[in-house]
């Protein structure tokens, strides 16, 4: 992720003068936009990782509870 942030800022630096003129904003504002893009990328990556752990946990709990539910329903 740090490498992608580094690449975004360096490769994006080629377009900063054009963006600065087109959007009529300062260069510091453009840096904030790129940093926000990195933050969103980081949050989405953490969200994806969290979902993969949660899905594994739910699957594990389901597989753990199936034998118990099977025996319980047979008893009833």
PDB file of N, CA and C in Angstrom:
ATOM      1  N   UNK A   1       0.818  -1.196   0.000  1.00  0.00           N
ATOM      2  CA  UNK A   1       0.000   0.000   0.000  1.00  0.00           C
ATOM      3  C   UNK A   1       0.862   1.260   0.000  1.00  0.00           C
ATOM      4  N   UNK A   2       1.952   1.203   0.753  1.00  0.00           N
ATOM      5  CA  UNK A   2       2.819   2.383   0.794  1.00  0.00           C
ATOM      6  C   UNK A   2       3.415   2.626  -0.587  1.00  0.00           C
ATOM      7  N   UNK A   3       3.746   1.544  -1.273  1.00  0.00           N
ATOM      8  CA  UNK A   3       4.302   1.692  -2.620  1.00  0.00           C
ATOM      9  C   UNK A   3       3.276   2.289  -3.574  1.00  0.00           C
ATOM     10  N   UNK A   4       2.009   1.898  -3.422  1.00  0.00           N
ATOM     11  CA  UNK A   4       0.991   2.479  -4.302  1.00  0.00           C
ATOM     12  C   UNK A   4       0.799   3.960  -4.002  1.00  0.00           C
ATOM     13  N   UNK A   5       0.903   4.323  -2.725  1.00  0.00           N
ATOM     14  CA  UNK A   5       0.795   5.734  -2.355  1.00  0.00           C
ATOM     15  C   UNK A   5       1.960   6.514  -2.955  1.00  0.00           C
ATOM     16  N   UNK A   6       3.155   5.940  -2.854  1.00  0.00           N
ATOM     17  CA  UNK A   6       4.345   6.575  -3.419  1.00  0.00           C
ATOM     18  C   UNK A   6       4.185   6.746  -4.929  1.00  0.00           C
ATOM     19  N   UNK A   7       3.661   5.705  -5.589  1.00  0.00           N
ATOM     20  CA  UNK A   7       3.459   5.777  -7.033  1.00  0.00           C
ATOM     21  C   UNK A   7       2.394   6.783  -7.415  1.00  0.00           C
ATOM     22  N   UNK A   8       1.315   6.840  -6.633  1.00  0.00           N
ATOM     23  CA  UNK A   8       0.244   7.802  -6.917  1.00  0.00           C
ATOM     24  C   UNK A   8       0.791   9.221  -6.842  1.00  0.00           C
ATOM     25  N   UNK A   9       1.569   9.497  -5.799  1.00  0.00           N
ATOM     26  CA  UNK A   9       2.064  10.862  -5.637  1.00  0.00           C
ATOM     27  C   UNK A   9       3.107  11.220  -6.681  1.00  0.00           C
ATOM     28  N   UNK A  10       3.993  10.264  -7.020  1.00  0.00           N
ATOM     29  CA  UNK A  10       5.046  10.589  -7.978  1.00  0.00           C
ATOM     30  C   UNK A  10       4.548  10.623  -9.413  1.00  0.00           C
ATOM     31  N   UNK A  11       3.771   9.641  -9.820  1.00  0.00           N
ATOM     32  CA  UNK A  11       3.252   9.635 -11.181  1.00  0.00           C
ATOM     33  C   UNK A  11       2.226  10.747 -11.339  1.00  0.00           C
ATOM     34  N   UNK A  12       1.433  10.967 -10.294  1.00  0.00           N
ATOM     35  CA  UNK A  12       0.461  12.047 -10.340  1.00  0.00           C
ATOM     36  C   UNK A  12       1.114  13.410 -10.425  1.00  0.00           C
ATOM     37  N   UNK A  13       2.363  13.508  -9.957  1.00  0.00           N
ATOM     38  CA  UNK A  13       3.053  14.794  -9.977  1.00  0.00           C
ATOM     39  C   UNK A  13       3.254  15.297 -11.403  1.00  0.00           C
ATOM     40  N   UNK A  14       3.263  14.395 -12.377  1.00  0.00           N
ATOM     41  CA  UNK A  14       3.372  14.815 -13.772  1.00  0.00           C
ATOM     42  C   UNK A  14       2.141  15.593 -14.217  1.00  0.00           C
ATOM     43  N   UNK A  15       1.010  15.278 -13.610  1.00  0.00           N
ATOM     44  CA  UNK A  15      -0.250  15.903 -14.015  1.00  0.00           C
ATOM     45  C   UNK A  15      -0.657  17.056 -13.102  1.00  0.00           C
ATOM     46  N   UNK A  16       0.097  17.307 -12.044  1.00  0.00           N
ATOM     47  CA  UNK A  16      -0.298  18.349 -11.091  1.00  0.00           C
ATOM     48  C   UNK A  16      -0.410  19.736 -11.714  1.00  0.00           C
ATOM     49  N   UNK A  17       0.537  20.158 -12.551  1.00  0.00           N
ATOM     50  CA  UNK A  17       0.380  21.507 -13.136  1.00  0.00           C
ATOM     51  C   UNK A  17      -0.891  21.633 -13.975  1.00  0.00           C
ATOM     52  N   UNK A  18      -1.206  20.599 -14.758  1.00  0.00           N
ATOM     53  CA  UNK A  18      -2.430  20.633 -15.558  1.00  0.00           C
ATOM     54  C   UNK A  18      -3.676  20.597 -14.696  1.00  0.00           C
ATOM     55  N   UNK A  19      -3.654  19.768 -13.649  1.00  0.00           N
ATOM     56  CA  UNK A  19      -4.802  19.700 -12.743  1.00  0.00           C
ATOM     57  C   UNK A  19      -4.981  21.005 -11.991  1.00  0.00           C
ATOM     58  N   UNK A  20      -3.853  21.595 -11.627  1.00  0.00           N
ATOM     59  CA  UNK A  20      -3.910  22.863 -10.888  1.00  0.00           C
ATOM     60  C   UNK A  20      -4.591  23.945 -11.727  1.00  0.00           C
ATOM     61  N   UNK A  21      -4.266  23.979 -13.013  1.00  0.00           N
ATOM     62  CA  UNK A  21      -4.887  24.974 -13.898  1.00  0.00           C
ATOM     63  C   UNK A  21      -6.342  24.628 -14.203  1.00  0.00           C
ATOM     64  N   UNK A  22      -6.611  23.343 -14.448  1.00  0.00           N
ATOM     65  CA  UNK A  22      -7.966  22.942 -14.832  1.00  0.00           C
ATOM     66  C   UNK A  22      -8.954  23.103 -13.676  1.00  0.00           C
ATOM     67  N   UNK A  23      -8.526  22.713 -12.479  1.00  0.00           N
ATOM     68  CA  UNK A  23      -9.425  22.779 -11.326  1.00  0.00           C
ATOM     69  C   UNK A  23      -9.364  24.115 -10.599  1.00  0.00           C
ATOM     70  N   UNK A  24      -8.348  24.907 -10.930  1.00  0.00           N
ATOM     71  CA  UNK A  24      -8.134  26.205 -10.287  1.00  0.00           C
ATOM     72  C   UNK A  24      -8.027  26.075  -8.767  1.00  0.00           C
ATOM     73  N   UNK A  25      -7.202  25.126  -8.350  1.00  0.00           N
ATOM     74  CA  UNK A  25      -6.946  24.926  -6.917  1.00  0.00           C
ATOM     75  C   UNK A  25      -5.441  24.954  -6.696  1.00  0.00           C
ATOM     76  N   UNK A  26      -5.043  25.057  -5.446  1.00  0.00           N
ATOM     77  CA  UNK A  26      -3.613  25.097  -5.129  1.00  0.00           C
ATOM     78  C   UNK A  26      -3.026  23.688  -5.141  1.00  0.00           C
ATOM     79  N   UNK A  27      -1.708  23.631  -5.185  1.00  0.00           N
ATOM     80  CA  UNK A  27      -1.024  22.338  -5.219  1.00  0.00           C
ATOM     81  C   UNK A  27      -1.224  21.582  -3.911  1.00  0.00           C
ATOM     82  N   UNK A  28      -1.333  22.290  -2.794  1.00  0.00           N
ATOM     83  CA  UNK A  28      -1.551  21.607  -1.516  1.00  0.00           C
ATOM     84  C   UNK A  28      -2.911  20.917  -1.497  1.00  0.00           C
ATOM     85  N   UNK A  29      -3.904  21.507  -2.145  1.00  0.00           N
ATOM     86  CA  UNK A  29      -5.231  20.886  -2.233  1.00  0.00           C
ATOM     87  C   UNK A  29      -5.154  19.592  -3.038  1.00  0.00           C
ATOM     88  N   UNK A  30      -4.358  19.593  -4.106  1.00  0.00           N
ATOM     89  CA  UNK A  30      -4.196  18.373  -4.900  1.00  0.00           C
ATOM     90  C   UNK A  30      -3.505  17.282  -4.094  1.00  0.00           C
ATOM     91  N   UNK A  31      -2.529  17.660  -3.257  1.00  0.00           N
ATOM     92  CA  UNK A  31      -1.888  16.666  -2.395  1.00  0.00           C
ATOM     93  C   UNK A  31      -2.898  16.059  -1.434  1.00  0.00           C
ATOM     94  N   UNK A  32      -3.801  16.881  -0.894  1.00  0.00           N
ATOM     95  CA  UNK A  32      -4.839  16.362   0.003  1.00  0.00           C
ATOM     96  C   UNK A  32      -5.752  15.399  -0.739  1.00  0.00           C
ATOM     97  N   UNK A  33      -6.069  15.690  -2.007  1.00  0.00           N
ATOM     98  CA  UNK A  33      -6.906  14.776  -2.791  1.00  0.00           C
ATOM     99  C   UNK A  33      -6.227  13.424  -2.962  1.00  0.00           C
ATOM    100  N   UNK A  34      -4.924  13.440  -3.266  1.00  0.00           N
ATOM    101  CA  UNK A  34      -4.203  12.186  -3.475  1.00  0.00           C
ATOM    102  C   UNK A  34      -4.056  11.413  -2.168  1.00  0.00           C
ATOM    103  N   UNK A  35      -3.853  12.122  -1.065  1.00  0.00           N
ATOM    104  CA  UNK A  35      -3.756  11.451   0.229  1.00  0.00           C
ATOM    105  C   UNK A  35      -5.107  10.843   0.600  1.00  0.00           C
ATOM    106  N   UNK A  36      -6.196  11.519   0.278  1.00  0.00           N
ATOM    107  CA  UNK A  36      -7.527  10.964   0.512  1.00  0.00           C
ATOM    108  C   UNK A  36      -7.773   9.725  -0.316  1.00  0.00           C
ATOM    109  N   UNK A  37      -7.263   9.727  -1.535  1.00  0.00           N
ATOM    110  CA  UNK A  37      -7.391   8.545  -2.389  1.00  0.00           C
ATOM    111  C   UNK A  37      -6.661   7.366  -1.753  1.00  0.00           C
ATOM    112  N   UNK A  38      -5.481   7.612  -1.195  1.00  0.00           N
ATOM    113  CA  UNK A  38      -4.745   6.549  -0.520  1.00  0.00           C
ATOM    114  C   UNK A  38      -5.502   6.064   0.706  1.00  0.00           C
ATOM    115  N   UNK A  39      -6.094   6.981   1.473  1.00  0.00           N
ATOM    116  CA  UNK A  39      -6.836   6.592   2.676  1.00  0.00           C
ATOM    117  C   UNK A  39      -8.032   5.717   2.319  1.00  0.00           C
ATOM    118  N   UNK A  40      -8.724   6.060   1.250  1.00  0.00           N
ATOM    119  CA  UNK A  40      -9.862   5.244   0.823  1.00  0.00           C
ATOM    120  C   UNK A  40      -9.391   3.860   0.396  1.00  0.00           C
ATOM    121  N   UNK A  41      -8.282   3.804  -0.330  1.00  0.00           N
ATOM    122  CA  UNK A  41      -7.733   2.516  -0.745  1.00  0.00           C
ATOM    123  C   UNK A  41      -7.350   1.678   0.460  1.00  0.00           C
ATOM    124  N   UNK A  42      -6.741   2.296   1.453  1.00  0.00           N
ATOM    125  CA  UNK A  42      -6.336   1.597   2.672  1.00  0.00           C
ATOM    126  C   UNK A  42      -7.558   1.066   3.412  1.00  0.00           C
ATOM    127  N   UNK A  43      -8.598   1.892   3.543  1.00  0.00           N
ATOM    128  CA  UNK A  43      -9.812   1.469   4.255  1.00  0.00           C
ATOM    129  C   UNK A  43     -10.508   0.328   3.530  1.00  0.00           C
ATOM    130  N   UNK A  44     -10.563   0.387   2.207  1.00  0.00           N
ATOM    131  CA  UNK A  44     -11.190  -0.700   1.460  1.00  0.00           C
ATOM    132  C   UNK A  44     -10.400  -1.997   1.596  1.00  0.00           C
ATOM    133  N   UNK A  45      -9.077  -1.892   1.632  1.00  0.00           N
ATOM    134  CA  UNK A  45      -8.251  -3.077   1.838  1.00  0.00           C
ATOM    135  C   UNK A  45      -8.475  -3.697   3.202  1.00  0.00           C
ATOM    136  N   UNK A  46      -8.567  -2.857   4.231  1.00  0.00           N
ATOM    137  CA  UNK A  46      -8.826  -3.377   5.580  1.00  0.00           C
ATOM    138  C   UNK A  46     -10.228  -3.968   5.674  1.00  0.00           C
ATOM    139  N   UNK A  47     -11.192  -3.350   5.012  1.00  0.00           N
ATOM    140  CA  UNK A  47     -12.566  -3.859   5.013  1.00  0.00           C
ATOM    141  C   UNK A  47     -12.625  -5.230   4.350  1.00  0.00           C
ATOM    142  N   UNK A  48     -11.922  -5.401   3.236  1.00  0.00           N
ATOM    143  CA  UNK A  48     -11.888  -6.687   2.545  1.00  0.00           C
ATOM    144  C   UNK A  48     -11.253  -7.755   3.429  1.00  0.00           C
ATOM    145  N   UNK A  49     -10.153  -7.414   4.096  1.00  0.00           N
ATOM    146  CA  UNK A  49      -9.497  -8.361   4.989  1.00  0.00           C
ATOM    147  C   UNK A  49     -10.409  -8.735   6.144  1.00  0.00           C
ATOM    148  N   UNK A  50     -11.089  -7.747   6.719  1.00  0.00           N
ATOM    149  CA  UNK A  50     -12.006  -8.008   7.821  1.00  0.00           C
ATOM    150  C   UNK A  50     -13.140  -8.927   7.373  1.00  0.00           C
ATOM    151  N   UNK A  51     -13.680  -8.703   6.181  1.00  0.00           N
ATOM    152  CA  UNK A  51     -14.752  -9.562   5.682  1.00  0.00           C
ATOM    153  C   UNK A  51     -14.281 -10.993   5.468  1.00  0.00           C
ATOM    154  N   UNK A  52     -13.063 -11.176   5.027  1.00  0.00           N
ATOM    155  CA  UNK A  52     -12.563 -12.537   4.829  1.00  0.00           C
ATOM    156  C   UNK A  52     -12.424 -13.256   6.166  1.00  0.00           C
ATOM    157  N   UNK A  53     -11.965 -12.549   7.217  1.00  0.00           N
ATOM    158  CA  UNK A  53     -11.875 -13.172   8.538  1.00  0.00           C
ATOM    159  C   UNK A  53     -13.256 -13.474   9.107  1.00  0.00           C
ATOM    160  N   UNK A  54     -14.195 -12.558   8.927  1.00  0.00           N
ATOM    161  CA  UNK A  54     -15.545 -12.773   9.449  1.00  0.00           C
ATOM    162  C   UNK A  54     -16.212 -13.948   8.740  1.00  0.00           C
ATOM    163  N   UNK A  55     -16.039 -14.054   7.434  1.00  0.00           N
ATOM    164  CA  UNK A  55     -16.661 -15.170   6.715  1.00  0.00           C
ATOM    165  C   UNK A  55     -16.062 -16.502   7.155  1.00  0.00           C
ATOM    166  N   UNK A  56     -14.761 -16.533   7.422  1.00  0.00           N
ATOM    167  CA  UNK A  56     -14.150 -17.764   7.937  1.00  0.00           C
ATOM    168  C   UNK A  56     -14.704 -18.113   9.308  1.00  0.00           C
ATOM    169  N   UNK A  57     -14.884 -17.103  10.160  1.00  0.00           N
ATOM    170  CA  UNK A  57     -15.411 -17.333  11.501  1.00  0.00           C
ATOM    171  C   UNK A  57     -16.845 -17.848  11.440  1.00  0.00           C
ATOM    172  N   UNK A  58     -17.673 -17.249  10.585  1.00  0.00           N
ATOM    173  CA  UNK A  58     -19.064 -17.692  10.451  1.00  0.00           C
ATOM    174  C   UNK A  58     -19.114 -19.122   9.921  1.00  0.00           C
ATOM    175  N   UNK A  59     -18.269 -19.428   8.948  1.00  0.00           N
ATOM    176  CA  UNK A  59     -18.230 -20.781   8.403  1.00  0.00           C
ATOM    177  C   UNK A  59     -17.799 -21.778   9.481  1.00  0.00           C
ATOM    178  N   UNK A  60     -16.802 -21.417  10.275  1.00  0.00           N
ATOM    179  CA  UNK A  60     -16.327 -22.292  11.344  1.00  0.00           C
ATOM    180  C   UNK A  60     -17.423 -22.528  12.376  1.00  0.00           C
ATOM    181  N   UNK A  61     -18.121 -21.464  12.781  1.00  0.00           N
ATOM    182  CA  UNK A  61     -19.192 -21.605  13.771  1.00  0.00           C
ATOM    183  C   UNK A  61     -20.342 -22.451  13.216  1.00  0.00           C
ATOM    184  N   UNK A  62     -20.645 -22.287  11.944  1.00  0.00           N
ATOM    185  CA  UNK A  62     -21.703 -23.085  11.331  1.00  0.00           C
ATOM    186  C   UNK A  62     -21.321 -24.558  11.326  1.00  0.00           C
ATOM    187  N   UNK A  63     -20.094 -24.858  10.898  1.00  0.00           N
ATOM    188  CA  UNK A  63     -19.655 -26.251  10.858  1.00  0.00           C
ATOM    189  C   UNK A  63     -19.562 -26.852  12.253  1.00  0.00           C
ATOM    190  N   UNK A  64     -19.274 -26.023  13.244  1.00  0.00           N
ATOM    191  CA  UNK A  64     -19.211 -26.504  14.617  1.00  0.00           C
ATOM    192  C   UNK A  64     -20.602 -26.775  15.176  1.00  0.00           C
ATOM    193  N   UNK A  65     -21.587 -26.000  14.776  1.00  0.00           N
ATOM    194  CA  UNK A  65     -22.928 -26.138  15.341  1.00  0.00           C
ATOM    195  C   UNK A  65     -23.800 -27.158  14.610  1.00  0.00           C
ATOM    196  N   UNK A  66     -23.448 -27.551  13.399  1.00  0.00           N
ATOM    197  CA  UNK A  66     -24.280 -28.485  12.637  1.00  0.00           C
ATOM    198  C   UNK A  66     -24.458 -29.820  13.354  1.00  0.00           C
ATOM    199  N   UNK A  67     -23.412 -30.467  13.865  1.00  0.00           N
ATOM    200  CA  UNK A  67     -23.643 -31.741  14.569  1.00  0.00           C
ATOM    201  C   UNK A  67     -24.545 -31.583  15.800  1.00  0.00           C
ATOM    202  N   UNK A  68     -24.350 -30.504  16.540  1.00  0.00           N
ATOM    203  CA  UNK A  68     -25.196 -30.276  17.710  1.00  0.00           C
ATOM    204  C   UNK A  68     -26.655 -30.097  17.304  1.00  0.00           C
ATOM    205  N   UNK A  69     -26.909 -29.277  16.296  1.00  0.00           N
ATOM    206  CA  UNK A  69     -28.285 -29.061  15.844  1.00  0.00           C
ATOM    207  C   UNK A  69     -28.898 -30.337  15.277  1.00  0.00           C
ATOM    208  N   UNK A  70     -28.097 -31.117  14.596  1.00  0.00           N
ATOM    209  CA  UNK A  70     -28.576 -32.378  14.042  1.00  0.00           C
ATOM    210  C   UNK A  70     -29.034 -33.312  15.159  1.00  0.00           C
ATOM    211  N   UNK A  71     -28.215 -33.453  16.186  1.00  0.00           N
ATOM    212  CA  UNK A  71     -28.582 -34.332  17.305  1.00  0.00           C
ATOM    213  C   UNK A  71     -29.767 -33.759  18.080  1.00  0.00           C
ATOM    214  N   UNK A  72     -29.810 -32.464  18.241  1.00  0.00           N
ATOM    215  CA  UNK A  72     -30.909 -31.826  18.968  1.00  0.00           C
ATOM    216  C   UNK A  72     -32.234 -32.023  18.239  1.00  0.00           C
ATOM    217  N   UNK A  73     -32.238 -31.833  16.934  1.00  0.00           N
ATOM    218  CA  UNK A  73     -33.466 -31.998  16.165  1.00  0.00           C
ATOM    219  C   UNK A  73     -33.902 -33.459  16.086  1.00  0.00           C
ATOM    220  N   UNK A  74     -32.958 -34.379  16.095  1.00  0.00           N
ATOM    221  CA  UNK A  74     -33.318 -35.801  16.137  1.00  0.00           C
ATOM    222  C   UNK A  74     -33.946 -36.165  17.472  1.00  0.00           C
ATOM    223  N   UNK A  75     -33.473 -35.539  18.533  1.00  0.00           N
ATOM    224  CA  UNK A  75     -33.997 -35.825  19.868  1.00  0.00           C
ATOM    225  C   UNK A  75     -35.432 -35.330  20.001  1.00  0.00           C
ATOM    226  N   UNK A  76     -35.713 -34.186  19.394  1.00  0.00           N
ATOM    227  CA  UNK A  76     -37.073 -33.627  19.485  1.00  0.00           C
ATOM    228  C   UNK A  76     -37.973 -34.485  18.644  1.00  0.00           C
TER     229      UNK A  76
END
